[in-house]
Amino acid sequence: MTTGLRAELRIDAAAECPVAAFSERAGAEFRDVTWTGDGGTVVEEFRGDASDADPPDVDRVFEYRNESVYQIERTGDGRCPCEVIEGLNVPTGDVRAADGSLYVTVHLPSADRVREVIERLHDRGFDASVQGLCRTVGAADESAATFVDRDTLTERQAEVVETAYEMGYFEYPRATNAERVAAELDIHPSTLAEHLATAQAKLLDQIVG
């Protein structure tokens, strides 16, 4: 049997990642972000359409009909969120940038490892969250996958679910009750129940719909 998780992480990184910063300035999405380095200087390459936005620190090295390939040089000081993730021996998969955020796909064996990566990013000062999860369960030659997109939740619904989860509301037996979770969120228990019911319905629609 094979089990595992594919997680897409969203990391607000405009202050530390030049590609994320460029995506914010150019108002464009960049895909296929890769990087190489010699220990001192790192060259990042990515593609997208930034129209005529070519700041001095960005080189347009190739042009397709509707998009271009760009390169940016930066110092390999370990402060980039992708380097933080790799420092945990977690290889990154697909990386893209949009609106000042990085979206990084990682493949991990368990939810505990996902939490470990998020906590390390938080410790390094990054605002990071899980954007979507795909779990595989099955034999090596036959697996089933379910992708859960958190964008279906409103910001408030996501906050309620995350707080309830972190406080142990979904554990069995429960580590807390609805009244304590509602107090933490400064809302009435009936409002908590409404948010949880709506959020869980949206997520279950993706899983079993």
PDB file of C-alpha atoms in Angstrom:
ATOM      1  CA  MET A   1       0.000   0.000   0.000  1.00  0.00           C
ATOM      2  CA  THR A   2       1.130   3.561  -0.687  1.00  0.00           C
ATOM      3  CA  THR A   3      -0.018   6.572   1.281  1.00  0.00           C
ATOM      4  CA  GLY A   4       0.985  10.177   1.120  1.00  0.00           C
ATOM      5  CA  LEU A   5      -0.030  13.777   0.811  1.00  0.00           C
ATOM      6  CA  ARG A   6       0.515  16.340  -1.901  1.00  0.00           C
ATOM      7  CA  ALA A   7       0.186  19.798  -0.400  1.00  0.00           C
ATOM      8  CA  GLU A   8       0.192  23.153  -2.104  1.00  0.00           C
ATOM      9  CA  LEU A   9       1.528  25.784   0.275  1.00  0.00           C
ATOM     10  CA  ARG A  10       0.865  29.493  -0.086  1.00  0.00           C
ATOM     11  CA  ILE A  11       3.645  31.685   1.294  1.00  0.00           C
ATOM     12  CA  ASP A  12       3.515  35.480   1.374  1.00  0.00           C
ATOM     13  CA  ALA A  13       7.104  36.104   0.363  1.00  0.00           C
ATOM     14  CA  ALA A  14       7.378  39.410  -1.518  1.00  0.00           C
ATOM     15  CA  ALA A  15       9.839  40.715   1.083  1.00  0.00           C
ATOM     16  CA  GLU A  16      12.251  37.778   0.723  1.00  0.00           C
ATOM     17  CA  CYS A  17      11.700  36.291  -2.739  1.00  0.00           C
ATOM     18  CA  PRO A  18      12.493  38.432  -5.799  1.00  0.00           C
ATOM     19  CA  VAL A  19      10.244  36.309  -8.033  1.00  0.00           C
ATOM     20  CA  ALA A  20       7.277  36.839  -5.693  1.00  0.00           C
ATOM     21  CA  ALA A  21       8.105  40.538  -5.511  1.00  0.00           C
ATOM     22  CA  PHE A  22       8.271  40.759  -9.316  1.00  0.00           C
ATOM     23  CA  SER A  23       4.888  39.019  -9.628  1.00  0.00           C
ATOM     24  CA  GLU A  24       3.409  41.665  -7.346  1.00  0.00           C
ATOM     25  CA  ARG A  25       4.992  44.579  -9.238  1.00  0.00           C
ATOM     26  CA  ALA A  26       4.113  43.205 -12.666  1.00  0.00           C
ATOM     27  CA  GLY A  27       0.619  42.014 -11.723  1.00  0.00           C
ATOM     28  CA  ALA A  28       1.428  38.688 -13.411  1.00  0.00           C
ATOM     29  CA  GLU A  29       1.642  34.997 -12.563  1.00  0.00           C
ATOM     30  CA  PHE A  30       4.942  33.216 -13.105  1.00  0.00           C
ATOM     31  CA  ARG A  31       5.212  29.433 -13.423  1.00  0.00           C
ATOM     32  CA  ASP A  32       7.902  26.749 -13.534  1.00  0.00           C
ATOM     33  CA  VAL A  33      10.106  28.562 -11.018  1.00  0.00           C
ATOM     34  CA  THR A  34      13.466  26.791 -10.734  1.00  0.00           C
ATOM     35  CA  TRP A  35      16.805  27.776  -9.231  1.00  0.00           C
ATOM     36  CA  THR A  36      20.468  26.819  -9.385  1.00  0.00           C
ATOM     37  CA  GLY A  37      23.386  28.085  -7.336  1.00  0.00           C
ATOM     38  CA  ASP A  38      27.019  27.672  -6.411  1.00  0.00           C
ATOM     39  CA  GLY A  39      26.588  28.370  -2.701  1.00  0.00           C
ATOM     40  CA  GLY A  40      26.941  32.115  -3.065  1.00  0.00           C
ATOM     41  CA  THR A  41      24.730  33.281  -5.906  1.00  0.00           C
ATOM     42  CA  VAL A  42      21.412  31.717  -6.892  1.00  0.00           C
ATOM     43  CA  VAL A  43      19.871  32.140 -10.349  1.00  0.00           C
ATOM     44  CA  GLU A  44      16.115  31.735 -10.497  1.00  0.00           C
ATOM     45  CA  GLU A  45      14.380  31.074 -13.810  1.00  0.00           C
ATOM     46  CA  PHE A  46      10.638  31.287 -14.473  1.00  0.00           C
ATOM     47  CA  ARG A  47       8.175  31.980 -17.255  1.00  0.00           C
ATOM     48  CA  GLY A  48       5.082  34.097 -17.736  1.00  0.00           C
ATOM     49  CA  ASP A  49       3.836  37.282 -19.325  1.00  0.00           C
ATOM     50  CA  ALA A  50       4.936  40.512 -17.673  1.00  0.00           C
ATOM     51  CA  SER A  51       4.184  42.622 -20.762  1.00  0.00           C
ATOM     52  CA  ASP A  52       6.776  45.388 -20.903  1.00  0.00           C
ATOM     53  CA  ALA A  53       7.759  45.188 -17.233  1.00  0.00           C
ATOM     54  CA  ASP A  54      11.515  44.659 -17.233  1.00  0.00           C
ATOM     55  CA  PRO A  55      13.056  46.110 -14.072  1.00  0.00           C
ATOM     56  CA  PRO A  56      16.868  46.300 -13.885  1.00  0.00           C
ATOM     57  CA  ASP A  57      17.140  43.205 -11.677  1.00  0.00           C
ATOM     58  CA  VAL A  58      15.212  40.951 -14.084  1.00  0.00           C
ATOM     59  CA  ASP A  59      16.602  39.563 -17.360  1.00  0.00           C
ATOM     60  CA  ARG A  60      14.292  38.475 -20.161  1.00  0.00           C
ATOM     61  CA  VAL A  61      16.291  35.597 -21.696  1.00  0.00           C
ATOM     62  CA  PHE A  62      13.815  34.046 -24.121  1.00  0.00           C
ATOM     63  CA  GLU A  63      10.518  35.009 -25.732  1.00  0.00           C
ATOM     64  CA  TYR A  64       7.632  32.830 -26.830  1.00  0.00           C
ATOM     65  CA  ARG A  65       4.608  34.153 -28.706  1.00  0.00           C
ATOM     66  CA  ASN A  66       2.605  34.993 -25.563  1.00  0.00           C
ATOM     67  CA  GLU A  67       5.118  34.793 -22.731  1.00  0.00           C
ATOM     68  CA  SER A  68       8.786  35.024 -21.840  1.00  0.00           C
ATOM     69  CA  VAL A  69      11.426  33.257 -19.784  1.00  0.00           C
ATOM     70  CA  TYR A  70      13.054  35.426 -17.115  1.00  0.00           C
ATOM     71  CA  GLN A  71      16.043  35.113 -14.794  1.00  0.00           C
ATOM     72  CA  ILE A  72      16.806  36.810 -11.502  1.00  0.00           C
ATOM     73  CA  GLU A  73      20.009  36.589  -9.477  1.00  0.00           C
ATOM     74  CA  ARG A  74      19.919  36.652  -5.690  1.00  0.00           C
ATOM     75  CA  THR A  75      22.172  35.838  -2.766  1.00  0.00           C
ATOM     76  CA  GLY A  76      21.924  32.265  -1.511  1.00  0.00           C
ATOM     77  CA  ASP A  77      21.571  33.259   2.130  1.00  0.00           C
ATOM     78  CA  GLY A  78      18.981  30.637   3.071  1.00  0.00           C
ATOM     79  CA  ARG A  79      16.247  33.224   3.691  1.00  0.00           C
ATOM     80  CA  CYS A  80      14.101  32.263   0.694  1.00  0.00           C
ATOM     81  CA  PRO A  81      11.091  30.156   1.805  1.00  0.00           C
ATOM     82  CA  CYS A  82      11.961  27.445  -0.727  1.00  0.00           C
ATOM     83  CA  GLU A  83      15.387  27.109   0.890  1.00  0.00           C
ATOM     84  CA  VAL A  84      13.708  26.912   4.311  1.00  0.00           C
ATOM     85  CA  ILE A  85      11.557  24.024   3.052  1.00  0.00           C
ATOM     86  CA  GLU A  86      14.506  22.242   1.471  1.00  0.00           C
ATOM     87  CA  GLY A  87      16.387  22.657   4.769  1.00  0.00           C
ATOM     88  CA  LEU A  88      13.855  20.225   6.244  1.00  0.00           C
ATOM     89  CA  ASN A  89      14.866  17.637   3.600  1.00  0.00           C
ATOM     90  CA  VAL A  90      11.585  18.253   1.796  1.00  0.00           C
ATOM     91  CA  PRO A  91      12.035  18.457  -1.993  1.00  0.00           C
ATOM     92  CA  THR A  92       9.849  21.072  -3.644  1.00  0.00           C
ATOM     93  CA  GLY A  93       7.776  20.263  -6.703  1.00  0.00           C
ATOM     94  CA  ASP A  94       5.859  22.775  -8.791  1.00  0.00           C
ATOM     95  CA  VAL A  95       6.588  26.373  -7.755  1.00  0.00           C
ATOM     96  CA  ARG A  96       4.736  29.423  -9.055  1.00  0.00           C
ATOM     97  CA  ALA A  97       4.372  33.053  -7.978  1.00  0.00           C
ATOM     98  CA  ALA A  98       1.400  35.412  -8.110  1.00  0.00           C
ATOM     99  CA  ASP A  99       0.426  38.640  -6.329  1.00  0.00           C
ATOM    100  CA  GLY A 100       3.483  38.574  -4.083  1.00  0.00           C
ATOM    101  CA  SER A 101       2.948  34.991  -2.902  1.00  0.00           C
ATOM    102  CA  LEU A 102       4.718  31.742  -3.685  1.00  0.00           C
ATOM    103  CA  TYR A 103       2.716  28.565  -4.262  1.00  0.00           C
ATOM    104  CA  VAL A 104       4.914  25.556  -3.568  1.00  0.00           C
ATOM    105  CA  THR A 105       3.878  21.931  -4.043  1.00  0.00           C
ATOM    106  CA  VAL A 106       5.461  19.361  -1.720  1.00  0.00           C
ATOM    107  CA  HIS A 107       4.969  15.606  -1.359  1.00  0.00           C
ATOM    108  CA  LEU A 108       4.995  14.384   2.237  1.00  0.00           C
ATOM    109  CA  PRO A 109       4.208  11.132   4.036  1.00  0.00           C
ATOM    110  CA  SER A 110       1.859  12.553   6.676  1.00  0.00           C
ATOM    111  CA  ALA A 111      -0.092  15.561   7.932  1.00  0.00           C
ATOM    112  CA  ASP A 112       2.443  15.872  10.770  1.00  0.00           C
ATOM    113  CA  ARG A 113       5.170  16.658   8.240  1.00  0.00           C
ATOM    114  CA  VAL A 114       2.928  19.244   6.594  1.00  0.00           C
ATOM    115  CA  ARG A 115       2.434  20.907   9.978  1.00  0.00           C
ATOM    116  CA  GLU A 116       6.188  20.777  10.617  1.00  0.00           C
ATOM    117  CA  VAL A 117       6.889  22.626   7.362  1.00  0.00           C
ATOM    118  CA  ILE A 118       4.221  25.268   8.094  1.00  0.00           C
ATOM    119  CA  GLU A 119       5.508  25.771  11.644  1.00  0.00           C
ATOM    120  CA  ARG A 120       9.109  26.182  10.440  1.00  0.00           C
ATOM    121  CA  LEU A 121       7.991  28.793   7.907  1.00  0.00           C
ATOM    122  CA  HIS A 122       6.073  30.612  10.646  1.00  0.00           C
ATOM    123  CA  ASP A 123       9.165  30.482  12.863  1.00  0.00           C
ATOM    124  CA  ARG A 124      11.136  32.163  10.070  1.00  0.00           C
ATOM    125  CA  GLY A 125       8.553  34.950   9.855  1.00  0.00           C
ATOM    126  CA  PHE A 126       6.595  33.829   6.791  1.00  0.00           C
ATOM    127  CA  ASP A 127       2.800  33.933   6.593  1.00  0.00           C
ATOM    128  CA  ALA A 128       2.211  30.417   5.238  1.00  0.00           C
ATOM    129  CA  SER A 129      -0.852  28.231   4.891  1.00  0.00           C
ATOM    130  CA  VAL A 130      -2.010  25.055   3.173  1.00  0.00           C
ATOM    131  CA  GLN A 131      -3.817  26.010  -0.014  1.00  0.00           C
ATOM    132  CA  GLY A 132      -4.863  22.506  -1.047  1.00  0.00           C
ATOM    133  CA  LEU A 133      -4.288  18.858  -0.136  1.00  0.00           C
ATOM    134  CA  CYS A 134      -4.349  15.704  -2.203  1.00  0.00           C
ATOM    135  CA  ARG A 135      -4.186  12.373  -0.361  1.00  0.00           C
ATOM    136  CA  THR A 136      -3.332   9.113  -2.108  1.00  0.00           C
ATOM    137  CA  VAL A 137      -4.271   5.738  -0.660  1.00  0.00           C
ATOM    138  CA  GLY A 138      -3.944   2.492  -2.562  1.00  0.00           C
ATOM    139  CA  ALA A 139      -1.683  -0.139  -4.025  1.00  0.00           C
ATOM    140  CA  ALA A 140       1.437   0.933  -5.837  1.00  0.00           C
ATOM    141  CA  ASP A 141      -0.227   0.389  -9.227  1.00  0.00           C
ATOM    142  CA  GLU A 142      -3.676   1.656  -8.264  1.00  0.00           C
ATOM    143  CA  SER A 143      -4.288   4.754  -6.131  1.00  0.00           C
ATOM    144  CA  ALA A 144      -7.157   7.098  -5.441  1.00  0.00           C
ATOM    145  CA  ALA A 145      -6.578  10.810  -5.023  1.00  0.00           C
ATOM    146  CA  THR A 146      -8.741  13.574  -3.616  1.00  0.00           C
ATOM    147  CA  PHE A 147      -7.824  17.236  -3.980  1.00  0.00           C
ATOM    148  CA  VAL A 148      -9.207  19.673  -1.438  1.00  0.00           C
ATOM    149  CA  ASP A 149      -9.133  23.343  -2.425  1.00  0.00           C
ATOM    150  CA  ARG A 150      -9.319  25.693   0.555  1.00  0.00           C
ATOM    151  CA  ASP A 151     -10.245  28.584  -1.740  1.00  0.00           C
ATOM    152  CA  THR A 152     -13.820  27.291  -1.615  1.00  0.00           C
ATOM    153  CA  LEU A 153     -13.916  28.566   1.990  1.00  0.00           C
ATOM    154  CA  THR A 154     -14.286  32.212   2.895  1.00  0.00           C
ATOM    155  CA  GLU A 155     -11.471  33.730   4.945  1.00  0.00           C
ATOM    156  CA  ARG A 156     -13.644  33.575   8.081  1.00  0.00           C
ATOM    157  CA  GLN A 157     -14.677  29.957   7.487  1.00  0.00           C
ATOM    158  CA  ALA A 158     -11.032  28.957   7.035  1.00  0.00           C
ATOM    159  CA  GLU A 159     -10.106  30.760  10.271  1.00  0.00           C
ATOM    160  CA  VAL A 160     -12.871  28.965  12.173  1.00  0.00           C
ATOM    161  CA  VAL A 161     -11.888  25.527  10.852  1.00  0.00           C
ATOM    162  CA  GLU A 162      -8.174  26.112  11.530  1.00  0.00           C
ATOM    163  CA  THR A 163      -8.819  27.351  15.083  1.00  0.00           C
ATOM    164  CA  ALA A 164     -11.122  24.431  15.861  1.00  0.00           C
ATOM    165  CA  TYR A 165      -8.564  22.011  14.457  1.00  0.00           C
ATOM    166  CA  GLU A 166      -5.632  23.519  16.360  1.00  0.00           C
ATOM    167  CA  MET A 167      -7.619  23.419  19.619  1.00  0.00           C
ATOM    168  CA  GLY A 168      -8.431  19.727  19.154  1.00  0.00           C
ATOM    169  CA  TYR A 169     -12.131  20.093  18.416  1.00  0.00           C
ATOM    170  CA  PHE A 170     -12.006  17.401  15.706  1.00  0.00           C
ATOM    171  CA  GLU A 171     -10.006  14.899  17.759  1.00  0.00           C
ATOM    172  CA  TYR A 172     -11.614  11.788  19.261  1.00  0.00           C
ATOM    173  CA  PRO A 173     -12.212  12.178  22.101  1.00  0.00           C
ATOM    174  CA  ARG A 174     -12.391  15.944  21.719  1.00  0.00           C
ATOM    175  CA  ALA A 175      -9.680  17.978  23.424  1.00  0.00           C
ATOM    176  CA  THR A 176     -12.000  20.989  23.649  1.00  0.00           C
ATOM    177  CA  ASN A 177     -15.638  21.915  23.182  1.00  0.00           C
ATOM    178  CA  ALA A 178     -17.583  24.323  21.002  1.00  0.00           C
ATOM    179  CA  GLU A 179     -17.935  26.916  23.768  1.00  0.00           C
ATOM    180  CA  ARG A 180     -14.154  27.217  24.174  1.00  0.00           C
ATOM    181  CA  VAL A 181     -13.547  27.433  20.448  1.00  0.00           C
ATOM    182  CA  ALA A 182     -16.257  30.079  20.114  1.00  0.00           C
ATOM    183  CA  ALA A 183     -14.719  32.053  22.991  1.00  0.00           C
ATOM    184  CA  GLU A 184     -11.302  31.905  21.297  1.00  0.00           C
ATOM    185  CA  LEU A 185     -12.864  33.318  18.126  1.00  0.00           C
ATOM    186  CA  ASP A 186     -15.021  35.793  20.076  1.00  0.00           C
ATOM    187  CA  ILE A 187     -18.232  34.533  18.492  1.00  0.00           C
ATOM    188  CA  HIS A 188     -21.427  32.875  19.757  1.00  0.00           C
ATOM    189  CA  PRO A 189     -21.438  29.038  19.772  1.00  0.00           C
ATOM    190  CA  SER A 190     -24.372  29.047  17.351  1.00  0.00           C
ATOM    191  CA  THR A 191     -22.318  31.158  14.920  1.00  0.00           C
ATOM    192  CA  LEU A 192     -19.415  28.721  15.301  1.00  0.00           C
ATOM    193  CA  ALA A 193     -21.719  25.807  14.504  1.00  0.00           C
ATOM    194  CA  GLU A 194     -23.009  27.597  11.407  1.00  0.00           C
ATOM    195  CA  HIS A 195     -19.499  28.341  10.122  1.00  0.00           C
ATOM    196  CA  LEU A 196     -18.310  24.777  10.774  1.00  0.00           C
ATOM    197  CA  ALA A 197     -21.358  23.216   9.129  1.00  0.00           C
ATOM    198  CA  THR A 198     -20.997  25.365   6.010  1.00  0.00           C
ATOM    199  CA  ALA A 199     -17.238  24.824   5.758  1.00  0.00           C
ATOM    200  CA  GLN A 200     -17.464  21.072   6.264  1.00  0.00           C
ATOM    201  CA  ALA A 201     -20.226  20.825   3.660  1.00  0.00           C
ATOM    202  CA  LYS A 202     -18.042  22.630   1.123  1.00  0.00           C
ATOM    203  CA  LEU A 203     -15.058  20.379   1.837  1.00  0.00           C
ATOM    204  CA  LEU A 204     -17.116  17.177   1.794  1.00  0.00           C
ATOM    205  CA  ASP A 205     -18.620  18.182  -1.539  1.00  0.00           C
ATOM    206  CA  GLN A 206     -15.080  18.077  -2.962  1.00  0.00           C
ATOM    207  CA  ILE A 207     -14.255  14.731  -1.333  1.00  0.00           C
ATOM    208  CA  VAL A 208     -17.403  12.729  -2.043  1.00  0.00           C
ATOM    209  CA  GLY A 209     -19.150  14.854  -4.672  1.00  0.00           C
TER     210      GLY A 209
END
